[in-house]
Amino acid sequence: MSIDPLDLCLNIGRAQASLNLKLQEQLGAFHGLDCEDFTLLHRLLGAEGGCMPAADLARSLGLPMSALIRKMVLLEKSGLAERTAGANGNGRHAAIRPGGRKLMQAAVTTAEALCAEAVKSLAPESLPQLNAALLALCHGAPHDRADQQVDYAPFRPA
């Protein structure tokens, strides 16, 4: 069976929009976070030492640097994250603060439950292949494929 690439990509977008809406509702209602801020803080939470170069963070989130800076300013004002100088003065870094860690502990539990519910209709044995396919779409360039080491947190159904 063949599927049109446009239809596939549009269906992926619809699925992402549906999941994003559910996450927005739950994360906003229970933790005061929108989905984008949750995703940003989740990346920092998973980074070594809770800190990563701002350019790497922006790239992993698919954001231009200006959009990341705007988000970081708001997260700094709320005490959840901060911008710092890198070790040896090598560029700007983003870091999660203790308040962000505490908030994320509860928010991750909410998001994991929602995501587990979202994927429960899928065959569990198909999830690794689906995850690999989605990562391959994220990377696009042949040198940055899902068969190589990537720094994106893997999809983990609960």
Tab-separated table of N, CA and C in Angstrom:
chain	number	residue	atom	x	y	z
A	1	MET	N	0.847	-1.178	0.000
A	1	MET	CA	0.000	0.000	0.000
A	1	MET	C	0.888	1.235	0.000
A	2	SER	N	0.608	2.156	-0.880
A	2	SER	CA	1.386	3.385	-1.001
A	2	SER	C	0.609	4.536	-0.389
A	3	ILE	N	1.333	5.448	0.222
A	3	ILE	CA	0.697	6.643	0.775
A	3	ILE	C	1.372	7.867	0.187
A	4	ASP	N	0.588	8.839	-0.146
A	4	ASP	CA	1.085	10.081	-0.697
A	4	ASP	C	1.895	10.819	0.378
A	5	PRO	N	3.127	11.262	0.061
A	5	PRO	CA	3.946	11.966	1.052
A	5	PRO	C	3.269	13.211	1.629
A	6	LEU	N	2.522	13.926	0.785
A	6	LEU	CA	1.824	15.111	1.287
A	6	LEU	C	0.786	14.708	2.328
A	7	ASP	N	-0.012	13.682	2.027
A	7	ASP	CA	-1.016	13.225	2.994
A	7	ASP	C	-0.361	12.772	4.295
A	8	LEU	N	0.745	12.050	4.183
A	8	LEU	CA	1.457	11.601	5.371
A	8	LEU	C	1.903	12.790	6.222
A	9	CYS	N	2.533	13.766	5.580
A	9	CYS	CA	3.020	14.932	6.324
A	9	CYS	C	1.871	15.740	6.926
A	10	LEU	N	0.771	15.878	6.204
A	10	LEU	CA	-0.382	16.586	6.753
A	10	LEU	C	-0.986	15.823	7.935
A	11	ASN	N	-1.019	14.502	7.848
A	11	ASN	CA	-1.529	13.703	8.969
A	11	ASN	C	-0.613	13.800	10.185
A	12	ILE	N	0.685	13.843	9.958
A	12	ILE	CA	1.622	14.029	11.062
A	12	ILE	C	1.355	15.381	11.721
A	13	GLY	N	1.164	16.398	10.920
A	13	GLY	CA	0.855	17.728	11.455
A	13	GLY	C	-0.445	17.750	12.242
A	14	ARG	N	-1.466	17.063	11.741
A	14	ARG	CA	-2.750	16.994	12.467
A	14	ARG	C	-2.589	16.269	13.792
A	15	ALA	N	-1.833	15.173	13.783
A	15	ALA	CA	-1.605	14.424	15.018
A	15	ALA	C	-0.846	15.283	16.024
A	16	GLN	N	0.170	15.999	15.555
A	16	GLN	CA	0.949	16.870	16.431
A	16	GLN	C	0.069	17.981	16.990
A	17	ALA	N	-0.781	18.569	16.158
A	17	ALA	CA	-1.656	19.647	16.615
A	17	ALA	C	-2.634	19.151	17.672
A	18	SER	N	-3.181	17.957	17.467
A	18	SER	CA	-4.108	17.383	18.437
A	18	SER	C	-3.422	17.116	19.776
A	19	LEU	N	-2.236	16.513	19.720
A	19	LEU	CA	-1.494	16.237	20.941
A	19	LEU	C	-1.069	17.536	21.616
A	20	ASN	N	-0.637	18.508	20.828
A	20	ASN	CA	-0.231	19.799	21.371
A	20	ASN	C	-1.384	20.465	22.121
A	21	LEU	N	-2.579	20.421	21.547
A	21	LEU	CA	-3.746	21.022	22.191
A	21	LEU	C	-4.035	20.350	23.534
A	22	LYS	N	-3.979	19.023	23.563
A	22	LYS	CA	-4.215	18.305	24.824
A	22	LYS	C	-3.153	18.649	25.867
A	23	LEU	N	-1.894	18.708	25.430
A	23	LEU	CA	-0.816	19.073	26.351
A	23	LEU	C	-0.989	20.503	26.846
A	24	GLN	N	-1.345	21.419	25.942
A	24	GLN	CA	-1.568	22.810	26.339
A	24	GLN	C	-2.617	22.895	27.442
A	25	GLU	N	-3.731	22.186	27.250
A	25	GLU	CA	-4.820	22.239	28.220
A	25	GLU	C	-4.376	21.698	29.576
A	26	GLN	N	-3.758	20.527	29.586
A	26	GLN	CA	-3.378	19.890	30.846
A	26	GLN	C	-2.203	20.597	31.525
A	27	LEU	N	-1.170	20.910	30.776
A	27	LEU	CA	-0.011	21.567	31.371
A	27	LEU	C	-0.356	22.972	31.850
A	28	GLY	N	-1.215	23.659	31.112
A	28	GLY	CA	-1.637	24.995	31.520
A	28	GLY	C	-2.505	24.961	32.762
A	29	ALA	N	-3.462	24.043	32.779
A	29	ALA	CA	-4.397	23.963	33.901
A	29	ALA	C	-3.718	23.541	35.202
A	30	PHE	N	-2.800	22.588	35.110
A	30	PHE	CA	-2.209	22.038	36.327
A	30	PHE	C	-0.858	22.627	36.705
A	31	HIS	N	-0.137	23.186	35.717
A	31	HIS	CA	1.236	23.627	36.006
A	31	HIS	C	1.548	25.032	35.510
A	32	GLY	N	0.600	25.684	34.818
A	32	GLY	CA	0.828	27.037	34.332
A	32	GLY	C	1.851	27.124	33.213
A	33	LEU	N	2.064	26.027	32.497
A	33	LEU	CA	3.025	25.992	31.400
A	33	LEU	C	2.309	25.824	30.074
A	34	ASP	N	2.841	26.451	29.035
A	34	ASP	CA	2.349	26.094	27.710
A	34	ASP	C	3.248	24.988	27.172
A	35	CYS	N	2.838	24.379	26.094
A	35	CYS	CA	3.555	23.226	25.554
A	35	CYS	C	4.975	23.586	25.103
A	36	GLU	N	5.146	24.760	24.539
A	36	GLU	CA	6.481	25.169	24.084
A	36	GLU	C	7.441	25.361	25.256
A	37	ASP	N	6.960	25.989	26.326
A	37	ASP	CA	7.817	26.169	27.505
A	37	ASP	C	8.135	24.822	28.148
A	38	PHE	N	7.144	23.935	28.188
A	38	PHE	CA	7.392	22.599	28.721
A	38	PHE	C	8.478	21.898	27.904
A	39	THR	N	8.377	21.975	26.592
A	39	THR	CA	9.349	21.313	25.722
A	39	THR	C	10.743	21.889	25.942
A	40	LEU	N	10.838	23.210	26.035
A	40	LEU	CA	12.129	23.856	26.277
A	40	LEU	C	12.710	23.403	27.615
A	41	LEU	N	11.902	23.463	28.671
A	41	LEU	CA	12.385	23.063	29.995
A	41	LEU	C	12.717	21.573	30.039
A	42	HIS	N	11.980	20.766	29.307
A	42	HIS	CA	12.265	19.329	29.251
A	42	HIS	C	13.621	19.071	28.612
A	43	ARG	N	13.946	19.820	27.552
A	43	ARG	CA	15.260	19.687	26.918
A	43	ARG	C	16.361	20.050	27.906
A	44	LEU	N	16.155	21.144	28.658
A	44	LEU	CA	17.158	21.546	29.648
A	44	LEU	C	17.251	20.536	30.784
A	45	LEU	N	16.131	20.012	31.200
A	45	LEU	CA	16.113	19.018	32.274
A	45	LEU	C	16.923	17.791	31.890
A	46	GLY	N	16.871	17.411	30.617
A	46	GLY	CA	17.595	16.237	30.148
A	46	GLY	C	19.044	16.513	29.765
A	47	ALA	N	19.436	17.779	29.732
A	47	ALA	CA	20.804	18.131	29.353
A	47	ALA	C	21.749	17.908	30.529
A	48	GLU	N	22.993	17.619	30.208
A	48	GLU	CA	24.002	17.416	31.249
A	48	GLU	C	24.110	18.674	32.114
A	49	GLY	N	23.897	18.509	33.399
A	49	GLY	CA	23.966	19.640	34.321
A	49	GLY	C	22.806	20.606	34.185
A	50	GLY	N	21.777	20.251	33.406
A	50	GLY	CA	20.632	21.135	33.218
A	50	GLY	C	20.950	22.370	32.392
A	51	CYS	N	22.031	22.299	31.635
A	51	CYS	CA	22.515	23.455	30.884
A	51	CYS	C	22.961	23.021	29.492
A	52	MET	N	22.715	23.854	28.494
A	52	MET	CA	23.189	23.562	27.143
A	52	MET	C	23.388	24.856	26.365
A	53	PRO	N	24.242	24.814	25.350
A	53	PRO	CA	24.445	26.010	24.522
A	53	PRO	C	23.117	26.475	23.916
A	54	ALA	N	22.899	27.778	23.960
A	54	ALA	CA	21.646	28.329	23.451
A	54	ALA	C	21.428	27.971	21.984
A	55	ALA	N	22.486	27.981	21.193
A	55	ALA	CA	22.339	27.656	19.768
A	55	ALA	C	21.869	26.214	19.584
A	56	ASP	N	22.398	25.293	20.384
A	56	ASP	CA	21.968	23.892	20.299
A	56	ASP	C	20.517	23.746	20.738
A	57	LEU	N	20.136	24.463	21.793
A	57	LEU	CA	18.755	24.406	22.279
A	57	LEU	C	17.801	24.942	21.218
A	58	ALA	N	18.137	26.080	20.636
A	58	ALA	CA	17.277	26.660	19.596
A	58	ALA	C	17.103	25.689	18.438
A	59	ARG	N	18.215	25.089	17.989
A	59	ARG	CA	18.162	24.142	16.871
A	59	ARG	C	17.295	22.931	17.224
A	60	SER	N	17.447	22.391	18.440
A	60	SER	CA	16.682	21.195	18.818
A	60	SER	C	15.192	21.480	18.946
A	61	LEU	N	14.844	22.740	19.207
A	61	LEU	CA	13.433	23.122	19.317
A	61	LEU	C	12.856	23.634	18.001
A	62	GLY	N	13.712	23.783	16.995
A	62	GLY	CA	13.257	24.315	15.713
A	62	GLY	C	12.888	25.785	15.799
A	63	LEU	N	13.622	26.529	16.630
A	63	LEU	CA	13.346	27.953	16.819
A	63	LEU	C	14.512	28.788	16.319
A	64	PRO	N	14.217	29.971	15.779
A	64	PRO	CA	15.313	30.901	15.523
A	64	PRO	C	15.822	31.417	16.872
A	65	MET	N	17.064	31.847	16.923
A	65	MET	CA	17.653	32.310	18.172
A	65	MET	C	16.837	33.443	18.802
A	66	SER	N	16.295	34.342	17.988
A	66	SER	CA	15.512	35.463	18.532
A	66	SER	C	14.282	34.958	19.294
A	67	ALA	N	13.635	33.921	18.795
A	67	ALA	CA	12.463	33.362	19.485
A	67	ALA	C	12.873	32.684	20.782
A	68	LEU	N	14.014	31.993	20.762
A	68	LEU	CA	14.503	31.365	21.996
A	68	LEU	C	14.806	32.431	23.043
A	69	ILE	N	15.432	33.512	22.646
A	69	ILE	CA	15.762	34.573	23.604
A	69	ILE	C	14.499	35.152	24.218
A	70	ARG	N	13.464	35.377	23.400
A	70	ARG	CA	12.195	35.898	23.930
A	70	ARG	C	11.609	34.933	24.958
A	71	LYS	N	11.653	33.633	24.658
A	71	LYS	CA	11.138	32.632	25.595
A	71	LYS	C	11.975	32.608	26.869
A	72	MET	N	13.290	32.669	26.707
A	72	MET	CA	14.170	32.618	27.872
A	72	MET	C	13.960	33.821	28.789
A	73	VAL	N	13.711	34.996	28.229
A	73	VAL	CA	13.457	36.184	29.048
A	73	VAL	C	12.245	35.943	29.939
A	74	LEU	N	11.191	35.382	29.377
A	74	LEU	CA	9.981	35.109	30.171
A	74	LEU	C	10.233	34.035	31.229
A	75	LEU	N	10.980	32.998	30.861
A	75	LEU	CA	11.281	31.940	31.827
A	75	LEU	C	12.220	32.441	32.927
A	76	GLU	N	13.088	33.378	32.592
A	76	GLU	CA	13.953	33.992	33.613
A	76	GLU	C	13.117	34.803	34.594
A	77	LYS	N	12.160	35.563	34.084
A	77	LYS	CA	11.312	36.395	34.946
A	77	LYS	C	10.514	35.551	35.928
A	78	SER	N	10.138	34.342	35.511
A	78	SER	CA	9.367	33.462	36.392
A	78	SER	C	10.268	32.574	37.242
A	79	GLY	N	11.592	32.679	37.071
A	79	GLY	CA	12.530	31.925	37.895
A	79	GLY	C	12.701	30.469	37.486
A	80	LEU	N	12.259	30.103	36.282
A	80	LEU	CA	12.331	28.703	35.859
A	80	LEU	C	13.615	28.359	35.111
A	81	ALA	N	14.216	29.347	34.446
A	81	ALA	CA	15.419	29.111	33.655
A	81	ALA	C	16.256	30.377	33.675
A	82	GLU	N	17.472	30.260	33.155
A	82	GLU	CA	18.349	31.426	33.080
A	82	GLU	C	19.296	31.293	31.904
A	83	ARG	N	19.796	32.440	31.451
A	83	ARG	CA	20.838	32.476	30.438
A	83	ARG	C	22.159	32.710	31.157
A	84	THR	N	23.177	31.966	30.766
A	84	THR	CA	24.484	32.082	31.400
A	84	THR	C	25.563	32.127	30.328
A	85	ALA	N	26.749	32.537	30.750
A	85	ALA	CA	27.902	32.462	29.850
A	85	ALA	C	28.406	31.034	29.886
A	86	GLY	N	28.854	30.535	28.757
A	86	GLY	CA	29.397	29.186	28.694
A	86	GLY	C	30.743	29.094	29.391
A	87	ALA	N	31.174	27.872	29.650
A	87	ALA	CA	32.485	27.648	30.252
A	87	ALA	C	33.560	28.268	29.368
A	88	ASN	N	34.523	28.900	29.964
A	88	ASN	CA	35.617	29.564	29.241
A	88	ASN	C	35.093	30.655	28.310
A	89	GLY	N	33.917	31.200	28.625
A	89	GLY	CA	33.361	32.292	27.838
A	89	GLY	C	32.943	31.919	26.432
A	90	ASN	N	32.677	30.623	26.166
A	90	ASN	CA	32.343	30.189	24.802
A	90	ASN	C	30.841	30.209	24.545
A	91	GLY	N	30.296	31.394	24.344
A	91	GLY	CA	28.902	31.524	23.938
A	91	GLY	C	27.924	31.527	25.090
A	92	ARG	N	26.682	31.775	24.721
A	92	ARG	CA	25.592	31.817	25.698
A	92	ARG	C	25.026	30.419	25.890
A	93	HIS	N	24.605	30.150	27.114
A	93	HIS	CA	23.986	28.884	27.461
A	93	HIS	C	22.628	29.146	28.100
A	94	ALA	N	21.780	28.157	28.083
A	94	ALA	CA	20.499	28.201	28.774
A	94	ALA	C	20.550	27.126	29.850
A	95	ALA	N	19.996	27.437	31.014
A	95	ALA	CA	20.030	26.490	32.125
A	95	ALA	C	18.695	26.495	32.848
A	96	ILE	N	18.324	25.344	33.352
A	96	ILE	CA	17.115	25.236	34.160
A	96	ILE	C	17.483	25.610	35.599
A	97	ARG	N	16.610	26.328	36.269
A	97	ARG	CA	16.841	26.737	37.658
A	97	ARG	C	16.129	25.753	38.590
A	98	PRO	N	16.447	25.801	39.880
A	98	PRO	CA	15.802	24.875	40.824
A	98	PRO	C	14.274	24.933	40.779
A	99	GLY	N	13.709	26.129	40.630
A	99	GLY	CA	12.252	26.243	40.527
A	99	GLY	C	11.711	25.547	39.282
A	100	GLY	N	12.474	25.614	38.199
A	100	GLY	CA	12.085	24.928	36.968
A	100	GLY	C	12.150	23.422	37.131
A	101	ARG	N	13.190	22.942	37.817
A	101	ARG	CA	13.302	21.497	38.079
A	101	ARG	C	12.109	20.995	38.886
A	102	LYS	N	11.765	21.739	39.913
A	102	LYS	CA	10.653	21.326	40.782
A	102	LYS	C	9.340	21.302	40.000
A	103	LEU	N	9.081	22.354	39.242
A	103	LEU	CA	7.857	22.405	38.444
A	103	LEU	C	7.829	21.280	37.419
A	104	MET	N	8.961	21.020	36.785
A	104	MET	CA	9.018	19.993	35.746
A	104	MET	C	8.812	18.583	36.298
A	105	GLN	N	9.193	18.326	37.539
A	105	GLN	CA	8.962	16.998	38.107
A	105	GLN	C	7.480	16.652	38.060
A	106	ALA	N	6.634	17.597	38.426
A	106	ALA	CA	5.194	17.361	38.388
A	106	ALA	C	4.664	17.413	36.958
A	107	ALA	N	5.144	18.360	36.155
A	107	ALA	CA	4.643	18.519	34.793
A	107	ALA	C	4.979	17.309	33.927
A	108	VAL	N	6.157	16.714	34.130
A	108	VAL	CA	6.534	15.528	33.358
A	108	VAL	C	5.574	14.384	33.650
A	109	THR	N	5.176	14.236	34.892
A	109	THR	CA	4.216	13.179	35.251
A	109	THR	C	2.902	13.385	34.500
A	110	THR	N	2.433	14.607	34.455
A	110	THR	CA	1.196	14.919	33.721
A	110	THR	C	1.359	14.612	32.231
A	111	ALA	N	2.465	15.072	31.636
A	111	ALA	CA	2.691	14.867	30.200
A	111	ALA	C	2.862	13.385	29.874
A	112	GLU	N	3.571	12.636	30.722
A	112	GLU	CA	3.748	11.201	30.476
A	112	GLU	C	2.407	10.478	30.477
A	113	ALA	N	1.533	10.823	31.409
A	113	ALA	CA	0.217	10.186	31.466
A	113	ALA	C	-0.601	10.519	30.220
A	114	LEU	N	-0.564	11.761	29.801
A	114	LEU	CA	-1.307	12.162	28.617
A	114	LEU	C	-0.758	11.480	27.367
A	115	CYS	N	0.559	11.404	27.254
A	115	CYS	CA	1.171	10.769	26.080
A	115	CYS	C	0.907	9.265	26.067
A	116	ALA	N	0.921	8.640	27.239
A	116	ALA	CA	0.608	7.210	27.310
A	116	ALA	C	-0.818	6.962	26.823
A	117	GLU	N	-1.715	7.824	27.199
A	117	GLU	CA	-3.102	7.714	26.745
A	117	GLU	C	-3.188	7.919	25.235
A	118	ALA	N	-2.410	8.869	24.723
A	118	ALA	CA	-2.451	9.192	23.296
A	118	ALA	C	-1.962	8.041	22.424
A	119	VAL	N	-0.998	7.253	22.892
A	119	VAL	CA	-0.428	6.191	22.059
A	119	VAL	C	-0.973	4.803	22.386
A	120	LYS	N	-1.915	4.714	23.310
A	120	LYS	CA	-2.378	3.386	23.719
A	120	LYS	C	-3.084	2.613	22.603
A	121	SER	N	-3.579	3.304	21.594
A	121	SER	CA	-4.230	2.596	20.487
A	121	SER	C	-3.215	2.057	19.475
A	122	LEU	N	-1.948	2.397	19.636
A	122	LEU	CA	-0.901	1.917	18.730
A	122	LEU	C	-0.315	0.618	19.266
A	123	ALA	N	0.099	-0.248	18.373
A	123	ALA	CA	0.725	-1.511	18.780
A	123	ALA	C	2.064	-1.200	19.447
A	124	PRO	N	2.278	-1.676	20.676
A	124	PRO	CA	3.528	-1.372	21.386
A	124	PRO	C	4.785	-1.750	20.607
A	125	GLU	N	4.725	-2.841	19.852
A	125	GLU	CA	5.909	-3.265	19.099
A	125	GLU	C	6.220	-2.324	17.926
A	126	SER	N	5.252	-1.489	17.527
A	126	SER	CA	5.491	-0.558	16.421
A	126	SER	C	6.102	0.761	16.897
A	127	LEU	N	6.116	1.023	18.185
A	127	LEU	CA	6.568	2.313	18.688
A	127	LEU	C	8.042	2.609	18.404
A	128	PRO	N	8.965	1.651	18.573
A	128	PRO	CA	10.359	1.983	18.246
A	128	PRO	C	10.549	2.375	16.778
A	129	GLN	N	9.895	1.677	15.867
A	129	GLN	CA	10.022	2.000	14.444
A	129	GLN	C	9.372	3.356	14.145
A	130	LEU	N	8.236	3.613	14.741
A	130	LEU	CA	7.570	4.900	14.558
A	130	LEU	C	8.450	6.031	15.087
A	131	ASN	N	9.038	5.830	16.258
A	131	ASN	CA	9.928	6.830	16.835
A	131	ASN	C	11.117	7.096	15.908
A	132	ALA	N	11.729	6.041	15.396
A	132	ALA	CA	12.867	6.191	14.493
A	132	ALA	C	12.457	6.951	13.227
A	133	ALA	N	11.278	6.662	12.701
A	133	ALA	CA	10.809	7.340	11.496
A	133	ALA	C	10.585	8.831	11.763
A	134	LEU	N	10.005	9.155	12.895
A	134	LEU	CA	9.770	10.561	13.230
A	134	LEU	C	11.090	11.300	13.441
A	135	LEU	N	12.045	10.652	14.094
A	135	LEU	CA	13.366	11.276	14.261
A	135	LEU	C	14.041	11.503	12.918
A	136	ALA	N	13.885	10.559	11.997
A	136	ALA	CA	14.466	10.733	10.657
A	136	ALA	C	13.843	11.942	9.959
A	137	LEU	N	12.543	12.148	10.138
A	137	LEU	CA	11.891	13.320	9.556
A	137	LEU	C	12.408	14.601	10.204
A	138	CYS	N	12.698	14.550	11.486
A	138	CYS	CA	13.212	15.731	12.193
A	138	CYS	C	14.556	16.166	11.654
A	139	HIS	N	15.363	15.217	11.256
A	139	HIS	CA	16.739	15.511	10.895
A	139	HIS	C	16.952	15.761	9.422
A	140	GLY	N	16.192	15.127	8.582
A	140	GLY	CA	16.240	15.380	7.150
A	140	GLY	C	17.566	15.204	6.443
A	141	ALA	N	18.621	15.803	6.935
A	141	ALA	CA	19.921	15.731	6.255
A	141	ALA	C	20.510	14.335	6.395
A	142	PRO	N	21.097	13.795	5.324
A	142	PRO	CA	21.645	12.439	5.367
A	142	PRO	C	22.676	12.228	6.459
A	143	HIS	N	23.448	13.251	6.820
A	143	HIS	CA	24.479	13.094	7.844
A	143	HIS	C	23.912	13.130	9.255
A	144	ASP	N	22.616	13.376	9.403
A	144	ASP	CA	22.020	13.570	10.723
A	144	ASP	C	20.804	12.661	10.897
A	145	ARG	N	20.920	11.433	10.464
A	145	ARG	CA	19.809	10.500	10.465
A	145	ARG	C	19.590	9.840	11.814
A	146	ALA	N	18.426	9.218	11.975
A	146	ALA	CA	18.044	8.570	13.230
A	146	ALA	C	18.913	7.362	13.554
A	147	ASP	N	19.646	6.816	12.558
A	147	ASP	CA	20.495	5.668	12.850
A	147	ASP	C	21.793	6.098	13.522
A	148	GLN	N	22.019	7.393	13.618
A	148	GLN	CA	23.180	7.911	14.318
A	148	GLN	C	22.752	8.380	15.700
A	149	GLN	N	23.739	8.640	16.539
A	149	GLN	CA	23.457	9.161	17.879
A	149	GLN	C	22.815	10.535	17.753
A	150	VAL	N	21.689	10.745	18.390
A	150	VAL	CA	21.032	12.044	18.379
A	150	VAL	C	20.832	12.489	19.814
A	151	ASP	N	20.668	13.792	20.003
A	151	ASP	CA	20.512	14.302	21.360
A	151	ASP	C	19.063	14.583	21.728
A	152	TYR	N	18.138	14.115	20.937
A	152	TYR	CA	16.729	14.273	21.272
A	152	TYR	C	16.329	13.165	22.228
A	153	ALA	N	15.547	13.516	23.222
A	153	ALA	CA	15.076	12.486	24.150
A	153	ALA	C	14.201	11.510	23.389
A	154	PRO	N	14.416	10.227	23.543
A	154	PRO	CA	13.598	9.257	22.816
A	154	PRO	C	12.166	9.249	23.306
A	155	PHE	N	11.287	8.874	22.431
A	155	PHE	CA	9.883	8.702	22.791
A	155	PHE	C	9.775	7.519	23.728
A	156	ARG	N	9.130	7.713	24.877
A	156	ARG	CA	8.981	6.618	25.840
A	156	ARG	C	7.516	6.505	26.233
A	157	PRO	N	6.808	5.532	25.753
A	157	PRO	CA	5.428	5.361	26.226
A	157	PRO	C	5.452	4.881	27.662
A	158	ALA	N	4.487	5.303	28.433
A	158	ALA	CA	4.431	4.882	29.838
A	158	ALA	C	3.848	3.501	29.988
